[in-house]
């Protein structure tokens, strides 16, 4: 039904199943401090992520006076617009932040929440767009994104299947490339709401890269998502879960982020290289001889002796008659005298 099998972000080739793409969501955790934003980019880069992502809110272009706080935890901000203004950067500051990210070897991304923000971020040369789930019906802004020729990564936290289908169809009609993230808009997100099953459904429904945008504050769901075929994930990061802000408890610390990135890349590599069980077994001859058991004489036995179950013992190495064939020896007679611990061979046994 829908098809956008592959596209490139920076030097990363994103496929339905392929190279892993890791985004550290910094969002507004910088609290309006450009220095804090720079230091968070540095920390994310040290953790090994592919991209850092912020949020570009421009109060006068985004909301009205009726806009309410999601979480009213900001004592210095009387309104949501006050919050956007206090934490906002100028275009020049955004461009410096983008350049700093690139200097640290990570891609710079930011979710726009207005057409003006799209224009600003275009000047910052973002390599792709991350569309917040609340913006999936903002078709005018999506159309502008498509016109840039850059791929769009969609969060789906507040969207039904129909709404997601319609948005993807609109992107395809406008010639855009896209990937889709399973996302639950709950902060922090409990295990019962991770929606890992949705990743499977997305992979069946959309022929495009699939990811997880996680708000759990743990490393578990991202790793589970990769094991289910996701090739992208996004997690919030913080310097401390005690840090001020509505997303701190939903975030990973820098150490947790580094642990997740390392584990995720190992898991992704493993997922990309399925093992042929029979081939592995066929290549383990020396190990099989070391660790498996052969049939040996439990004690010294004379020529002509009729073997009973008690005459047989089972010991390493496994380069004799395998222990699994013990029943075929019971009742057979010996061609020769054998000492204790003798590994039985076919020519020891009378036909």
C-alpha positions as a Python dict, from the first residue, in 0.01 Angstrom:
ca = {
    (1, 'X'): (0, 0, 0),
    (2, 'X'): (275, 244, 101),
    (3, 'X'): (634, 222, -17),
    (4, 'X'): (945, 423, 70),
    (5, 'X'): (1202, 150, 107),
    (6, 'X'): (1520, 350, 155),
    (7, 'X'): (1668, 696, 178),
    (8, 'X'): (1979, 865, 311),
    (9, 'X'): (2031, 1097, 607),
    (10, 'X'): (2383, 1235, 605),
    (11, 'X'): (2602, 937, 523),
    (12, 'X'): (2352, 693, 674),
    (13, 'X'): (2155, 471, 439),
    (14, 'X'): (1821, 403, 605),
    (15, 'X'): (1647, 88, 493),
    (16, 'X'): (1344, -110, 594),
    (17, 'X'): (1599, -346, 747),
    (18, 'X'): (1955, -223, 758),
    (19, 'X'): (2185, 32, 913),
    (20, 'X'): (2089, 154, 1261),
    (21, 'X'): (2010, 525, 1310),
    (22, 'X'): (2024, 663, 1667),
    (23, 'X'): (1884, 1003, 1769),
    (24, 'X'): (1946, 1171, 2104),
    (25, 'X'): (1646, 1393, 2178),
    (26, 'X'): (1766, 1699, 2369),
    (27, 'X'): (1446, 1890, 2305),
    (28, 'X'): (1423, 2183, 2544),
    (29, 'X'): (1632, 2029, 2822),
    (30, 'X'): (1878, 2314, 2768),
    (31, 'X'): (1622, 2552, 2927),
    (32, 'X'): (1720, 2831, 2690),
    (33, 'X'): (2094, 2816, 2760),
    (34, 'X'): (2302, 2794, 2443),
    (35, 'X'): (2600, 2684, 2651),
    (36, 'X'): (2394, 2402, 2801),
    (37, 'X'): (2281, 2303, 2452),
    (38, 'X'): (2644, 2290, 2333),
    (39, 'X'): (2746, 2075, 2629),
    (40, 'X'): (2454, 1836, 2571),
    (41, 'X'): (2560, 1797, 2208),
    (42, 'X'): (2912, 1714, 2329),
    (43, 'X'): (2776, 1453, 2570),
    (44, 'X'): (2552, 1294, 2308),
    (45, 'X'): (2841, 1277, 2062),
    (46, 'X'): (3059, 1106, 2323),
    (47, 'X'): (2782, 848, 2371),
    (48, 'X'): (2806, 752, 2003),
    (49, 'X'): (2473, 869, 1862),
    (50, 'X'): (2419, 951, 1495),
    (51, 'X'): (2213, 1265, 1547),
    (52, 'X'): (2104, 1514, 1810),
    (53, 'X'): (1756, 1660, 1794),
    (54, 'X'): (1610, 1975, 1942),
    (55, 'X'): (1271, 2144, 1917),
    (56, 'X'): (1230, 2478, 1742),
    (57, 'X'): (938, 2666, 1895),
    (58, 'X'): (863, 3022, 1780),
    (59, 'X'): (587, 3152, 2005),
    (60, 'X'): (439, 3411, 1771),
    (61, 'X'): (419, 3161, 1482),
    (62, 'X'): (308, 2854, 1673),
    (63, 'X'): (30, 2917, 1921),
    (64, 'X'): (-235, 3153, 2051),
    (65, 'X'): (-299, 3281, 2400),
    (66, 'X'): (-534, 2986, 2449),
    (67, 'X'): (-249, 2733, 2434),
    (68, 'X'): (-214, 2545, 2763),
    (69, 'X'): (83, 2383, 2937),
    (70, 'X'): (120, 2008, 2899),
    (71, 'X'): (282, 2001, 3241),
    (72, 'X'): (266, 2326, 3443),
    (73, 'X'): (603, 2295, 3615),
    (74, 'X'): (762, 2623, 3511),
    (75, 'X'): (737, 2871, 3800),
    (76, 'X'): (880, 3163, 3601),
    (77, 'X'): (643, 3122, 3302),
    (78, 'X'): (287, 3248, 3330),
    (79, 'X'): (190, 3113, 2987),
    (80, 'X'): (305, 2858, 2734),
    (81, 'X'): (415, 3144, 2508),
    (82, 'X'): (631, 3277, 2790),
    (83, 'X'): (799, 2936, 2807),
    (84, 'X'): (862, 2927, 2429),
    (85, 'X'): (1011, 3276, 2437),
    (86, 'X'): (1231, 3207, 2739),
    (87, 'X'): (1381, 2889, 2591),
    (88, 'X'): (1403, 3009, 2229),
    (89, 'X'): (1722, 3067, 2030),
    (90, 'X'): (1771, 3320, 1753),
    (91, 'X'): (1835, 3202, 1398),
    (92, 'X'): (2201, 3287, 1439),
    (93, 'X'): (2218, 3079, 1757),
    (94, 'X'): (2047, 2784, 1587),
    (95, 'X'): (2301, 2802, 1306),
    (96, 'X'): (2590, 2805, 1554),
    (97, 'X'): (2438, 2508, 1736),
    (98, 'X'): (2401, 2317, 1409),
    (99, 'X'): (2761, 2390, 1316),
    (100, 'X'): (2880, 2279, 1659),
    (101, 'X'): (2695, 1947, 1623),
    (102, 'X'): (2855, 1888, 1284),
    (103, 'X'): (3197, 1971, 1428),
    (104, 'X'): (3141, 1693, 1682),
    (105, 'X'): (3056, 1441, 1410),
    (106, 'X'): (2682, 1419, 1472),
    (107, 'X'): (2391, 1528, 1256),
    (108, 'X'): (2187, 1826, 1370),
    (109, 'X'): (1809, 1793, 1367),
    (110, 'X'): (1523, 1983, 1524),
    (111, 'X'): (1146, 1938, 1513),
    (112, 'X'): (975, 2245, 1368),
    (113, 'X'): (637, 2357, 1498),
    (114, 'X'): (564, 2628, 1240),
    (115, 'X'): (638, 2718, 881),
    (116, 'X'): (877, 2984, 1008),
    (117, 'X'): (1067, 2716, 1198),
    (118, 'X'): (1094, 2510, 877),
    (119, 'X'): (1248, 2812, 704),
    (120, 'X'): (1496, 2867, 986),
    (121, 'X'): (1598, 2503, 1003),
    (122, 'X'): (1642, 2490, 627),
    (123, 'X'): (1900, 2764, 669),
    (124, 'X'): (2065, 2548, 936),
    (125, 'X'): (2093, 2273, 670),
    (126, 'X'): (1919, 1997, 864),
    (127, 'X'): (1961, 1667, 676),
    (128, 'X'): (1609, 1546, 756),
    (129, 'X'): (1287, 1649, 928),
    (130, 'X'): (1149, 1499, 1248),
    (131, 'X'): (774, 1557, 1257),
    (132, 'X'): (626, 1562, 1607),
    (133, 'X'): (309, 1357, 1645),
    (134, 'X'): (97, 1666, 1712),
    (135, 'X'): (198, 1803, 1370),
    (136, 'X'): (86, 1507, 1159),
    (137, 'X'): (-222, 1697, 1042),
    (138, 'X'): (-27, 2016, 971),
    (139, 'X'): (-32, 1953, 597),
    (140, 'X'): (81, 2303, 496),
    (141, 'X'): (401, 2259, 698),
    (142, 'X'): (447, 1901, 572),
    (143, 'X'): (412, 2026, 215),
    (144, 'X'): (692, 2274, 279),
    (145, 'X'): (907, 1997, 422),
    (146, 'X'): (852, 1783, 111),
    (147, 'X'): (954, 2075, -109),
    (148, 'X'): (1300, 2074, 50),
    (149, 'X'): (1361, 1722, -82),
    (150, 'X'): (1469, 1599, 261),
    (151, 'X'): (1319, 1286, 423),
    (152, 'X'): (1059, 1314, 698),
    (153, 'X'): (1063, 1099, 1013),
    (154, 'X'): (715, 1080, 1160),
    (155, 'X'): (630, 1029, 1526),
    (156, 'X'): (289, 868, 1566),
    (157, 'X'): (211, 908, 1936),
    (158, 'X'): (-128, 1078, 1900),
    (159, 'X'): (-231, 936, 1562),
    (160, 'X'): (-478, 667, 1460),
    (161, 'X'): (-397, 430, 1174),
    (162, 'X'): (-627, 625, 944),
    (163, 'X'): (-462, 955, 1029),
    (164, 'X'): (-115, 807, 983),
    (165, 'X'): (-218, 651, 650),
    (166, 'X'): (-355, 984, 529),
    (167, 'X'): (-41, 1175, 626),
    (168, 'X'): (187, 921, 458),
    (169, 'X'): (-30, 931, 145),
    (170, 'X'): (2, 1312, 145),
    (171, 'X'): (381, 1285, 174),
    (172, 'X'): (392, 1036, -114),
    (173, 'X'): (172, 1263, -326),
    (174, 'X'): (426, 1539, -267),
    (175, 'X'): (721, 1318, -357),
    (176, 'X'): (859, 1290, -5),
    (177, 'X'): (1061, 1010, 153),
    (178, 'X'): (965, 901, 504),
    (179, 'X'): (1020, 673, 800),
    (180, 'X'): (775, 604, 1082),
    (181, 'X'): (831, 586, 1458),
    (182, 'X'): (607, 402, 1701),
    (183, 'X'): (556, 647, 1986),
    (184, 'X'): (336, 668, 2294),
    (185, 'X'): (280, 1021, 2423),
    (186, 'X'): (318, 937, 2790),
    (187, 'X'): (598, 1078, 3008),
    (188, 'X'): (748, 858, 3142),
    (189, 'X'): (595, 578, 2940),
    (190, 'X'): (517, 258, 3140),
    (191, 'X'): (587, -88, 2989),
    (192, 'X'): (219, -156, 2922),
    (193, 'X'): (216, 138, 2682),
    (194, 'X'): (542, 80, 2493),
    (195, 'X'): (345, -66, 2202),
    (196, 'X'): (613, -298, 2074),
    (197, 'X'): (346, -488, 1882),
    (198, 'X'): (281, -173, 1680),
    (199, 'X'): (634, -197, 1540),
    (200, 'X'): (542, -532, 1385),
    (201, 'X'): (221, -384, 1245),
    (202, 'X'): (406, -84, 1101),
    (203, 'X'): (660, -310, 931),
    (204, 'X'): (374, -498, 764),
    (205, 'X'): (179, -183, 676),
    (206, 'X'): (453, 52, 556),
    (207, 'X'): (742, -49, 332),
    (208, 'X'): (979, 201, 493),
    (209, 'X'): (1229, 232, 781),
    (210, 'X'): (1051, 181, 1116),
    (211, 'X'): (1167, 311, 1453),
    (212, 'X'): (1074, 373, 1815),
    (213, 'X'): (1053, 714, 1980),
    (214, 'X'): (1085, 621, 2345),
    (215, 'X'): (991, 809, 2661),
    (216, 'X'): (1039, 531, 2916),
    (217, 'X'): (1362, 652, 3076),
    (218, 'X'): (1511, 301, 3038),
    (219, 'X'): (1722, 122, 2775),
    (220, 'X'): (1488, -176, 2744),
    (221, 'X'): (1224, -72, 2486),
    (222, 'X'): (1477, 49, 2228),
    (223, 'X'): (1664, -281, 2241),
    (224, 'X'): (1337, -473, 2221),
    (225, 'X'): (1234, -262, 1921),
    (226, 'X'): (1556, -347, 1736),
    (227, 'X'): (1497, -715, 1806),
    (228, 'X'): (1157, -672, 1640),
    (229, 'X'): (1309, -519, 1327),
    (230, 'X'): (1323, -146, 1402),
    (231, 'X'): (1622, 28, 1246),
    (232, 'X'): (1581, 369, 1413),
    (233, 'X'): (1530, 482, 1768),
    (234, 'X'): (1509, 812, 1949),
    (235, 'X'): (1552, 861, 2323),
    (236, 'X'): (1548, 1171, 2542),
    (237, 'X'): (1874, 1248, 2720),
    (238, 'X'): (1954, 1443, 3036),
    (239, 'X'): (2255, 1506, 3256),
    (240, 'X'): (2057, 1389, 3558),
    (241, 'X'): (1709, 1253, 3616),
    (242, 'X'): (1695, 1510, 3897),
    (243, 'X'): (1748, 1791, 3648),
    (244, 'X'): (1461, 2042, 3625),
    (245, 'X'): (1217, 1989, 3341),
    (246, 'X'): (909, 1789, 3243),
    (247, 'X'): (1106, 1526, 3049),
    (248, 'X'): (1390, 1447, 3291),
    (249, 'X'): (1233, 1130, 3430),
    (250, 'X'): (1154, 1017, 3076),
    (251, 'X'): (1517, 1054, 2969),
    (252, 'X'): (1839, 857, 2980),
    (253, 'X'): (2151, 988, 3148),
    (254, 'X'): (2462, 1018, 2934),
    (255, 'X'): (2604, 695, 3077),
    (256, 'X'): (2277, 513, 3009),
    (257, 'X'): (2270, 654, 2657),
    (258, 'X'): (2624, 531, 2588),
    (259, 'X'): (2533, 187, 2721),
    (260, 'X'): (2223, 178, 2502),
    (261, 'X'): (2405, 287, 2186),
    (262, 'X'): (2678, 26, 2231),
    (263, 'X'): (2429, -251, 2306),
    (264, 'X'): (2202, -144, 2020),
    (265, 'X'): (2481, -153, 1764),
    (266, 'X'): (2582, -503, 1875),
    (267, 'X'): (2222, -618, 1860),
    (268, 'X'): (2169, -460, 1520),
    (269, 'X'): (2479, -637, 1388),
    (270, 'X'): (2352, -967, 1526),
    (271, 'X'): (2009, -912, 1369),
    (272, 'X'): (2172, -845, 1033),
    (273, 'X'): (2362, -1174, 1040),
    (274, 'X'): (2127, -1470, 1096),
    (275, 'X'): (2300, -1792, 1193),
    (276, 'X'): (2257, -2121, 1002),
    (277, 'X'): (2238, -2372, 1286),
    (278, 'X'): (2334, -2671, 1072),
    (279, 'X'): (2627, -2485, 916),
    (280, 'X'): (2760, -2385, 1259),
    (281, 'X'): (2732, -2744, 1377),
    (282, 'X'): (2916, -2871, 1069),
    (283, 'X'): (3203, -2630, 1137),
    (284, 'X'): (3249, -2728, 1501),
    (285, 'X'): (3419, -3065, 1451),
    (286, 'X'): (3712, -3006, 1687),
    (287, 'X'): (3487, -2862, 1957),
    (288, 'X'): (3244, -3150, 1922),
    (289, 'X'): (3529, -3394, 1977),
    (290, 'X'): (3636, -3203, 2289),
    (291, 'X'): (3297, -3169, 2452),
    (292, 'X'): (3085, -3466, 2342),
    (293, 'X'): (3099, -3822, 2477),
    (294, 'X'): (3205, -4154, 2324),
    (295, 'X'): (3118, -4508, 2433),
    (296, 'X'): (3407, -4662, 2630),
    (297, 'X'): (3463, -4986, 2819),
    (298, 'X'): (3357, -4948, 3181),
    (299, 'X'): (3624, -5208, 3274),
    (300, 'X'): (3861, -5453, 3105),
    (301, 'X'): (3663, -5697, 2891),
    (302, 'X'): (3776, -6022, 2720),
    (303, 'X'): (3740, -6125, 2357),
    (304, 'X'): (3400, -6280, 2286),
    (305, 'X'): (3234, -6102, 2578),
    (306, 'X'): (2869, -6015, 2519),
    (307, 'X'): (2825, -5649, 2600),
    (308, 'X'): (2568, -5551, 2860),
    (309, 'X'): (2452, -5203, 2951),
    (310, 'X'): (2677, -5207, 3260),
    (311, 'X'): (2985, -5272, 3044),
    (312, 'X'): (2949, -4934, 2881),
    (313, 'X'): (3061, -4594, 3008),
    (314, 'X'): (3040, -4256, 2836),
    (315, 'X'): (3341, -4027, 2840),
    (316, 'X'): (3526, -3758, 2645),
    (317, 'X'): (3663, -3715, 2384),
    (318, 'X'): (3379, -3758, 2139),
    (319, 'X'): (3578, -3897, 1847),
    (320, 'X'): (3469, -4255, 1901),
    (321, 'X'): (3124, -4413, 1868),
    (322, 'X'): (2877, -4150, 1991),
    (323, 'X'): (2706, -4210, 2324),
    (324, 'X'): (2372, -4177, 2146),
    (325, 'X'): (2435, -4519, 1981),
    (326, 'X'): (2478, -4710, 2308),
    (327, 'X'): (2176, -4936, 2244),
    (328, 'X'): (2332, -5071, 1922),
    (329, 'X'): (2625, -5218, 2121),
    (330, 'X'): (2424, -5396, 2388),
    (331, 'X'): (2415, -5769, 2309),
    (332, 'X'): (2706, -5758, 2065),
    (333, 'X'): (3028, -5961, 2119),
    (334, 'X'): (3383, -5835, 2121),
    (335, 'X'): (3638, -5922, 1851),
    (336, 'X'): (3929, -5865, 2092),
    (337, 'X'): (4026, -5794, 2450),
    (338, 'X'): (3974, -5430, 2545),
    (339, 'X'): (4110, -5240, 2847),
    (340, 'X'): (3908, -5008, 3071),
    (341, 'X'): (3835, -4670, 2911),
    (342, 'X'): (3889, -4812, 2562),
    (343, 'X'): (3697, -4602, 2305),
    (344, 'X'): (3495, -4856, 2113),
    (345, 'X'): (3537, -4865, 1734),
    (346, 'X'): (3332, -5047, 1474),
    (347, 'X'): (3596, -5318, 1424),
    (348, 'X'): (3590, -5402, 1796),
    (349, 'X'): (3245, -5552, 1748),
    (350, 'X'): (3152, -5883, 1586),
    (351, 'X'): (2893, -5860, 1309),
}
